[in-house]
Short mmCIF file of C-alpha atoms in Angstrom, two decimals:
data_model
loop_
_atom_site.label_atom_id
_atom_site.label_comp_id
_atom_site.label_asym_id
_atom_site.label_seq_id
_atom_site.Cartn_x
_atom_site.Cartn_y
_atom_site.Cartn_z
CA MET A 203 49.69 57.74 88.20
CA THR A 204 52.62 55.54 89.27
CA GLU A 205 55.93 57.34 89.71
CA PRO A 206 58.81 55.85 87.67
CA HIS A 207 61.63 54.10 89.49
CA PRO A 208 64.43 56.43 90.67
CA LEU A 209 66.92 54.59 88.46
CA THR A 210 64.63 55.07 85.45
CA GLN A 211 64.34 58.77 86.23
CA LEU A 212 68.13 59.05 86.50
CA ILE A 213 68.61 57.34 83.13
CA GLN A 214 65.99 59.56 81.49
CA ARG A 215 67.54 62.74 82.87
CA THR A 216 71.01 61.65 81.82
CA THR A 217 69.81 60.75 78.32
CA GLN A 218 68.04 64.08 77.94
CA ARG A 219 71.15 65.98 79.03
CA VAL A 220 73.37 64.03 76.64
CA ARG A 221 70.95 64.67 73.74
CA ALA A 222 70.70 68.34 74.63
CA PHE A 223 74.50 68.66 74.67
CA ASP A 224 74.68 66.80 71.34
CA ARG A 225 72.17 69.21 69.78
CA ARG A 226 74.01 72.27 71.08
CA ARG A 227 77.56 71.14 70.27
CA PRO A 228 77.51 68.25 67.79
CA LEU A 229 81.17 68.70 66.76
CA VAL A 230 82.38 68.54 70.36
CA TRP A 231 80.35 65.38 70.91
CA ASP A 232 81.67 63.75 67.71
CA LEU A 233 85.26 64.62 68.59
CA GLY A 234 84.81 63.06 72.02
CA VAL A 235 83.28 59.85 70.65
CA THR A 236 85.92 59.57 67.91
CA SER A 237 88.77 60.16 70.36
CA PHE A 238 87.46 57.38 72.58
CA PHE A 239 87.33 54.81 69.78
CA VAL A 240 90.65 55.89 68.26
CA GLY A 241 92.26 55.51 71.69
CA ALA A 242 90.72 52.07 72.18
CA ALA A 243 91.90 50.96 68.72
CA LEU A 244 95.47 52.16 69.36
CA VAL A 245 95.55 50.40 72.71
CA ASP A 246 94.58 47.16 70.98
CA ALA A 247 97.18 47.85 68.25
CA SER A 248 99.96 48.11 70.84
CA GLY A 249 100.01 44.34 71.16
CA GLY A 250 96.73 43.04 72.48
CA TRP A 251 95.54 42.08 69.01
CA ARG A 252 97.99 39.14 68.93
CA ASN A 253 95.97 37.30 71.59
CA THR A 254 93.12 36.59 69.11
CA ALA A 255 94.82 36.94 65.71
CA PRO A 256 95.42 33.81 63.59
CA GLU A 257 98.39 35.61 62.02
CA THR A 258 100.76 37.44 64.40
CA ASP A 259 103.46 38.49 61.92
CA VAL A 260 101.52 41.41 60.43
CA PRO A 261 103.78 44.51 60.08
CA GLY A 262 103.32 47.17 62.76
CA TRP A 263 102.74 49.97 60.28
CA LEU A 264 99.84 48.02 58.74
CA ILE A 265 98.35 47.41 62.18
CA LEU A 266 98.54 51.13 62.93
CA ALA A 267 97.04 52.08 59.55
CA MET A 268 94.18 49.61 59.93
CA SER A 269 93.48 50.79 63.50
CA VAL A 270 93.21 54.38 62.32
CA GLY A 271 91.16 53.38 59.26
CA LEU A 272 88.68 51.50 61.46
CA SER A 273 88.23 54.25 64.06
CA LEU A 274 89.02 57.74 62.74
CA PRO A 275 86.20 57.84 60.11
CA VAL A 276 83.70 57.72 63.00
CA LEU A 277 84.09 61.53 63.10
CA TRP A 278 82.09 61.86 59.83
CA ARG A 279 79.54 59.08 60.48
CA ARG A 280 76.55 61.45 60.72
CA ARG A 281 77.26 63.60 57.68
CA HIS A 282 78.49 60.85 55.33
CA PRO A 283 77.57 57.49 56.88
CA MET A 284 77.79 55.36 53.72
CA ALA A 285 81.15 56.84 52.71
CA VAL A 286 82.49 56.20 56.22
CA LEU A 287 81.18 52.63 56.14
CA THR A 288 82.81 52.07 52.73
CA VAL A 289 86.22 53.13 54.09
CA MET A 290 85.80 50.95 57.16
CA VAL A 291 84.66 47.92 55.16
CA ALA A 292 87.64 48.31 52.82
CA THR A 293 89.94 48.46 55.87
CA GLY A 294 88.09 45.46 57.32
CA LEU A 295 88.78 43.44 54.17
CA VAL A 296 92.51 44.10 54.58
CA ASN A 297 92.18 43.26 58.28
CA SER A 298 90.52 39.90 57.53
CA TYR A 299 92.88 39.00 54.70
CA SER A 300 96.00 39.83 56.72
CA GLY A 301 94.85 37.68 59.65
CA ALA A 302 95.24 40.48 62.25
CA MET A 303 91.54 40.35 63.10
CA LEU A 304 91.65 43.68 64.97
CA GLN A 305 88.82 44.23 67.44
CA ALA A 306 88.49 47.77 66.07
CA SER A 307 86.41 46.26 63.24
CA LEU A 308 83.52 46.15 65.71
CA ILE A 309 83.36 49.96 65.53
CA GLN A 310 81.55 49.46 62.22
CA MET A 311 78.42 48.70 64.23
CA LEU A 312 78.35 52.32 65.45
CA VAL A 313 78.18 53.47 61.83
CA LEU A 314 75.52 50.84 61.13
CA PHE A 315 73.48 52.28 64.01
CA SER A 316 73.75 55.77 62.48
CA ILE A 317 72.62 54.45 59.09
CA ALA A 318 69.62 52.69 60.68
CA MET A 319 68.62 55.95 62.37
CA ARG A 320 68.93 58.27 59.39
CA LEU A 321 68.83 56.46 56.04
CA PRO A 322 66.15 54.41 54.23
CA LEU A 323 65.80 50.66 54.89
CA ARG A 324 67.10 49.84 51.40
CA THR A 325 70.36 51.61 52.23
CA LEU A 326 70.46 49.78 55.54
CA GLY A 327 70.23 46.43 53.73
CA LEU A 328 73.10 47.43 51.44
CA ALA A 329 75.17 48.39 54.48
CA GLY A 330 74.53 44.99 56.05
CA LEU A 331 75.68 43.18 52.91
CA MET A 332 78.85 45.28 52.78
CA MET A 333 79.70 44.41 56.39
CA THR A 334 79.41 40.67 55.74
CA ALA A 335 82.16 40.81 53.11
CA PRO A 336 85.08 40.90 55.64
CA LEU A 337 83.41 38.06 57.56
CA ALA A 338 83.32 35.92 54.40
CA VAL A 339 87.00 36.68 53.64
CA ALA A 340 88.04 35.69 57.17
CA ALA A 341 85.99 32.49 57.02
CA VAL A 342 87.61 31.47 53.70
CA ARG A 343 91.19 32.49 54.45
CA TYR A 344 91.37 31.34 58.08
CA PRO A 345 88.79 28.60 58.58
CA LYS A 346 88.57 27.87 62.27
CA ASP A 347 85.20 26.19 62.65
CA SER A 348 82.35 25.79 60.22
CA TRP A 349 81.65 28.93 58.17
CA ASP A 350 78.26 29.49 59.74
CA GLN A 351 79.82 29.63 63.20
CA GLN A 352 82.17 32.36 62.03
CA ILE A 353 79.58 34.43 60.13
CA ILE A 354 76.12 33.90 61.67
CA PRO A 355 76.89 35.24 65.20
CA ASN A 356 78.30 38.46 63.73
CA VAL A 357 75.33 38.80 61.37
CA TRP A 358 72.99 38.47 64.35
CA ALA A 359 74.93 41.17 66.16
CA TYR A 360 74.63 43.46 63.13
CA ALA A 361 70.88 42.74 62.93
CA LEU A 362 70.37 43.59 66.60
CA VAL A 363 72.25 46.89 66.20
CA ALA A 364 70.16 47.73 63.12
CA LEU A 365 66.92 46.93 64.98
CA LEU A 366 68.03 49.12 67.87
CA GLY A 367 68.68 51.99 65.46
CA ILE A 368 65.26 51.50 63.85
CA ALA A 369 63.59 51.46 67.29
CA VAL A 370 65.32 54.69 68.32
CA ARG A 371 64.43 56.25 64.98
CA SER A 372 60.76 55.25 65.34
CA ARG A 373 60.68 56.68 68.84
CA GLN A 374 62.17 59.97 67.67
CA ASP A 375 59.73 60.17 64.76
CA TYR A 376 56.83 59.48 67.11
CA THR A 377 58.01 62.14 69.53
CA ALA A 378 58.49 64.62 66.68
CA ALA A 379 54.96 63.83 65.44
CA LEU A 380 53.57 64.48 68.92
CA VAL A 381 55.44 67.77 69.13
CA GLU A 382 54.18 68.79 65.68
CA ARG A 383 50.64 67.79 66.63
CA ALA A 384 50.89 69.84 69.81
CA HIS A 385 52.12 72.80 67.76
CA GLN A 386 49.23 72.40 65.33
CA LEU A 387 46.78 72.24 68.23
CA GLU A 388 48.26 75.45 69.64
CA VAL A 389 47.91 77.13 66.24
CA GLU A 390 44.33 75.88 65.91
CA ARG A 391 43.57 77.03 69.45
CA ASP A 392 44.94 80.49 68.67
CA GLN A 393 42.95 80.62 65.44
CA GLN A 394 39.77 79.58 67.25
CA ALA A 395 40.44 82.25 69.87
CA GLN A 396 40.91 84.86 67.15
CA LEU A 397 37.72 83.77 65.40
CA ALA A 398 35.83 83.86 68.68
CA ALA A 399 37.25 87.30 69.46
CA ALA A 400 36.29 88.56 65.99
CA ALA A 401 32.76 87.16 66.37
CA GLU A 402 32.46 88.74 69.80
CA ARG A 403 33.71 92.09 68.49
CA THR A 404 31.12 91.90 65.72
CA ARG A 405 28.38 91.10 68.22
CA ILE A 406 29.44 93.96 70.50
CA ALA A 407 29.62 96.38 67.57
CA ARG A 408 26.14 95.29 66.51
CA GLU A 409 24.71 95.79 70.00
CA MET A 410 26.39 99.18 70.43
CA HIS A 411 25.18 100.25 66.99
CA ASP A 412 21.62 99.26 67.87
CA ILE A 413 21.71 100.94 71.29
CA ILE A 414 23.61 104.12 70.50
CA GLY A 415 22.43 104.60 66.92
CA HIS A 416 18.74 104.35 67.78
CA ASN A 417 18.87 106.53 70.88
CA LEU A 418 20.99 109.20 69.22
CA SER A 419 18.56 109.29 66.30
CA VAL A 420 15.69 109.74 68.75
CA ILE A 421 17.59 112.47 70.59
CA THR A 422 18.36 114.24 67.30
CA GLY A 423 14.71 114.14 66.28
CA LEU A 424 13.61 115.46 69.66
CA ALA A 425 16.22 118.22 69.59
CA ASP A 426 15.17 119.31 66.11
CA GLY A 427 11.51 119.31 67.11
CA GLY A 428 12.28 121.18 70.30
CA SER A 429 14.21 123.87 68.46
CA TYR A 430 11.27 124.45 66.09
CA ALA A 431 8.77 124.55 68.97
CA ALA A 432 10.86 126.78 71.26
CA ALA A 433 9.66 130.04 69.72
CA LYS A 434 5.97 129.18 69.37
CA SER A 435 5.30 126.62 72.13
CA PRO A 436 7.66 126.66 75.13
CA GLU A 437 5.68 123.83 76.70
CA ARG A 438 6.42 121.53 73.71
CA ALA A 439 10.07 122.52 73.90
CA THR A 440 10.12 121.60 77.59
CA GLN A 441 8.54 118.23 76.81
CA ALA A 442 11.17 117.64 74.11
CA LEU A 443 13.98 118.43 76.55
CA GLU A 444 12.50 116.07 79.12
CA ALA A 445 12.24 113.34 76.48
CA ILE A 446 15.85 113.99 75.45
CA GLY A 447 16.95 113.60 79.07
CA SER A 448 14.97 110.40 79.51
CA THR A 449 16.28 108.91 76.27
CA SER A 450 19.86 109.90 77.11
CA ARG A 451 19.65 108.30 80.54
CA GLN A 452 18.23 105.13 79.01
CA ALA A 453 21.03 105.03 76.42
CA LEU A 454 23.69 105.60 79.08
CA SER A 455 22.19 102.89 81.27
CA GLU A 456 22.20 100.34 78.44
CA LEU A 457 25.70 101.34 77.37
CA ARG A 458 27.01 101.14 80.94
CA ARG A 459 25.49 97.67 81.35
CA LEU A 460 27.12 96.50 78.13
CA LEU A 461 30.53 97.90 79.11
CA ASP A 462 30.26 96.35 82.59
CA VAL A 463 29.79 92.94 81.00
CA LEU A 464 32.95 93.48 78.93
CA ARG A 465 35.10 94.17 81.99
CA ASP A 466 37.36 91.40 83.32
CA ASP A 467 35.26 91.18 86.48
CA GLY A 468 32.06 91.64 84.51
CA PRO A 469 30.43 88.25 85.26
CA ALA A 470 30.71 88.90 89.01
CA THR A 471 29.78 92.61 89.20
CA ALA A 472 27.89 93.54 86.03
CA GLU A 473 24.28 94.58 86.44
CA ARG A 474 22.00 91.96 84.97
CA SER A 475 18.78 92.90 83.20
CA PRO A 476 16.68 91.23 80.51
CA GLN A 477 17.33 91.95 76.86
CA PRO A 478 14.56 93.81 74.99
CA ALA A 479 11.64 91.58 74.05
CA LEU A 480 8.45 91.84 72.01
CA THR A 481 6.66 93.36 75.01
CA ASP A 482 9.00 96.35 74.69
CA LEU A 483 7.94 97.14 71.12
CA ASP A 484 5.20 99.48 72.28
CA ARG A 485 7.65 101.53 74.34
CA LEU A 486 10.07 101.60 71.39
CA ILE A 487 7.37 102.87 69.06
CA GLU A 488 6.19 105.45 71.59
CA GLY A 489 9.75 106.76 71.85
CA VAL A 490 9.92 107.15 68.08
CA ARG A 491 6.55 108.88 68.00
CA ALA A 492 7.84 111.34 70.59
CA THR A 493 10.39 112.57 68.04
CA GLY A 494 7.57 113.64 65.73
CA LEU A 495 7.56 110.62 63.39
CA PRO A 496 4.02 109.23 63.04
CA VAL A 497 4.14 105.44 63.47
CA ARG A 498 1.19 103.11 62.96
CA SER A 499 1.48 99.64 64.46
CA THR A 500 -0.61 96.49 64.16
CA VAL A 501 -0.10 93.13 65.84
CA THR A 502 -1.71 89.85 64.77
CA GLY A 503 -1.54 86.73 66.91
CA CYS A 504 0.19 86.02 70.22
CA HIS A 505 3.94 86.07 70.85
CA GLY A 506 3.83 83.69 73.80
CA THR A 507 5.54 80.82 71.94
CA VAL A 508 8.38 82.90 70.48
CA PRO A 509 11.77 82.17 72.18
CA ALA A 510 13.68 85.04 73.79
CA GLY A 511 16.44 85.07 71.16
CA ARG A 512 13.95 85.46 68.33
CA GLN A 513 12.12 88.19 70.23
CA LEU A 514 15.39 90.14 70.52
CA THR A 515 15.97 89.74 66.78
CA VAL A 516 12.50 91.08 65.95
CA TYR A 517 12.96 93.98 68.36
CA ARG A 518 16.36 94.96 66.93
CA VAL A 519 15.15 94.76 63.32
CA VAL A 520 12.16 97.00 64.07
CA GLN A 521 14.44 99.35 66.02
CA GLU A 522 16.95 99.57 63.17
CA ALA A 523 14.26 100.10 60.55
CA LEU A 524 12.65 102.96 62.51
CA THR A 525 16.07 104.44 63.26
CA ASN A 526 16.88 104.61 59.56
CA THR A 527 13.51 106.19 58.87
CA LEU A 528 14.36 108.87 61.42
CA LYS A 529 17.75 109.41 59.77
CA HIS A 530 16.82 109.35 56.11
CA GLY A 531 13.04 109.58 55.82
CA GLY A 532 12.78 113.34 55.82
CA PRO A 533 10.45 115.70 57.73
CA ASP A 534 7.18 114.46 56.19
CA ALA A 535 7.81 110.72 56.53
CA THR A 536 5.45 108.29 58.24
CA ALA A 537 6.06 104.69 59.25
CA ALA A 538 4.06 101.51 59.78
CA VAL A 539 5.00 98.42 61.78
CA ASP A 540 3.02 95.22 61.16
CA VAL A 541 3.86 92.16 63.27
CA SER A 542 2.22 88.79 62.70
CA TYR A 543 2.69 85.75 64.95
CA ALA A 544 1.94 82.34 63.50
CA GLU A 545 0.51 79.51 65.58
CA ASP A 546 3.62 77.37 64.99
CA GLY A 547 5.92 80.04 66.49
CA GLY A 548 6.93 81.81 63.29
CA VAL A 549 7.12 85.60 63.13
CA THR A 550 6.63 87.96 60.18
CA VAL A 551 7.41 91.69 60.42
CA ASP A 552 6.87 94.47 57.86
CA VAL A 553 8.21 97.96 58.51
CA THR A 554 7.43 100.50 55.81
CA ASP A 555 7.81 104.24 55.57
CA THR A 556 6.89 107.02 53.18
CA GLY A 557 10.21 108.80 53.41
CA ARG A 558 12.67 109.67 50.68
CA GLY A 559 15.05 106.79 51.45
CA GLY A 560 14.57 105.35 48.01
CA SER A 561 18.12 104.17 47.40
CA ALA A 562 20.51 101.95 49.34
CA PRO A 563 23.23 104.62 49.90
CA LEU A 564 20.71 106.85 51.69
CA TRP A 565 19.48 104.01 53.88
CA SER A 566 22.79 103.04 55.49
CA ASP A 567 25.30 104.29 58.01
CA GLY A 568 28.17 104.70 55.55
CA ARG A 569 29.53 101.18 55.97
CA GLY A 570 26.28 99.24 55.83
CA ARG A 571 26.51 98.12 59.47
CA GLY A 572 22.77 98.52 60.08
CA LEU A 573 21.65 96.27 57.24
CA THR A 574 24.54 93.87 57.92
CA GLY A 575 23.58 93.60 61.57
CA MET A 576 19.95 92.84 60.72
CA ARG A 577 20.96 90.16 58.23
CA GLU A 578 23.37 88.57 60.72
CA ARG A 579 20.69 88.43 63.39
CA THR A 580 18.20 86.96 60.92
CA ALA A 581 20.66 84.32 59.71
CA LEU A 582 21.09 83.02 63.26
CA TYR A 583 17.53 81.66 63.10
CA ASP A 584 17.46 80.63 59.43
CA GLY A 585 15.16 83.54 58.65
CA THR A 586 14.85 85.79 55.63
CA LEU A 587 15.27 89.56 55.48
CA GLU A 588 14.39 91.80 52.56
CA ALA A 589 15.20 95.50 52.59
CA GLY A 590 14.70 97.89 49.69
CA PRO A 591 12.68 100.72 48.20
CA LEU A 592 8.96 100.27 47.65
CA PRO A 593 7.91 99.33 44.10
CA HIS A 594 7.35 102.17 41.67
CA PRO A 595 5.37 104.43 41.85
CA GLY A 596 5.49 104.01 45.63
CA ARG A 597 7.71 106.25 47.71
CA GLY A 598 9.61 105.02 50.72
CA TRP A 599 11.32 101.94 52.06
CA ARG A 600 10.28 98.49 53.19
CA VAL A 601 11.89 95.98 55.54
CA HIS A 602 10.40 92.48 55.56
CA LEU A 603 11.49 89.93 58.17
CA HIS A 604 10.36 86.33 58.48
CA LEU A 605 11.56 83.94 61.16
CA PRO A 606 10.33 80.38 60.65
CA LYS A 607 9.23 78.01 63.38
CA ASP A 608 11.93 77.09 65.86
CA SER A 609 12.96 73.49 65.08
CA GLU A 610 13.57 72.85 68.79
CA THR A 611 10.10 74.03 69.78
CA PRO A 612 7.59 71.15 69.97
#
């Protein structure tokens, strides 16, 4: 990118400083500008005006009054521009009629510039017409050349000042629009970040619920079974304790891996391992059986064409369904897991139990996170999930999952 010329940089810095000072102390700036023009008008009123005036016998008090009337109102040009211009035009009419032709009448162009920057174009046109009135009076009362030579050059000067004001106004509006757009982009970026953070928190909560909830349910079942077997069969109690230790270590390992990923340096140091897949279903079911819950499983078809994400969804749904059977099914419950793989890559899963979880409040974790998590996972792949009690007179609960063919799979 080409660096701007040093002179251009100097002008830009100076302009920015002047604008910044004007924004901080507008009254001080207006007093300074007004003092400058009042001083210039009084200097011209001290005698210099006679060099260009067609009438040199104008009383001194009138010259002083017109000089002040053409310069002092500049102080209020930003708050009341049209009122200021009206006073100056009225003074300009007296100036033209008297023949003094004070140069202070040119200060009107500063007010015209303010009007072009702040007021509608219709008001700007009215201001231009008002400013031509003193020119017409001077051309009629003191004809020097043809009328167009006395009026047209001044009209062109007014037009150029108005165009300059419009250009500055357009530039300021454009800059303000860019600033507003940047602000909106920042707001949208923050909103997107918040949405992403909320989605990530939901995903983490779902994973932790699946990991911790299932393993704790297994541990609880093993502990209960071990306590019953302790008195009659110490060997079964020992096996239950060993299974509790194994399940606890597995849960801690999965939880530690998840927390490592969440650390700031997680991507560089976190232990990487595959997510559960359909090949892990047998181990999941064996772990549930170890708690004392009889589980029958059948598999139809081959899962070789099922993508990894869909395999994780099937695994988590089966895990959640069996976990809820452990929690709410009761001591005499049994479960069945039927998985069917279609040739086109679709998957259908039915998990049923004969427990007493016959109503939705019993088959939830208090806030419905289990069912919500299963539905969220299913929705990711445009699948369907049905969960509810078995039809009367059946006893138990049924979870039905169907994931259609992956549209990206040929």
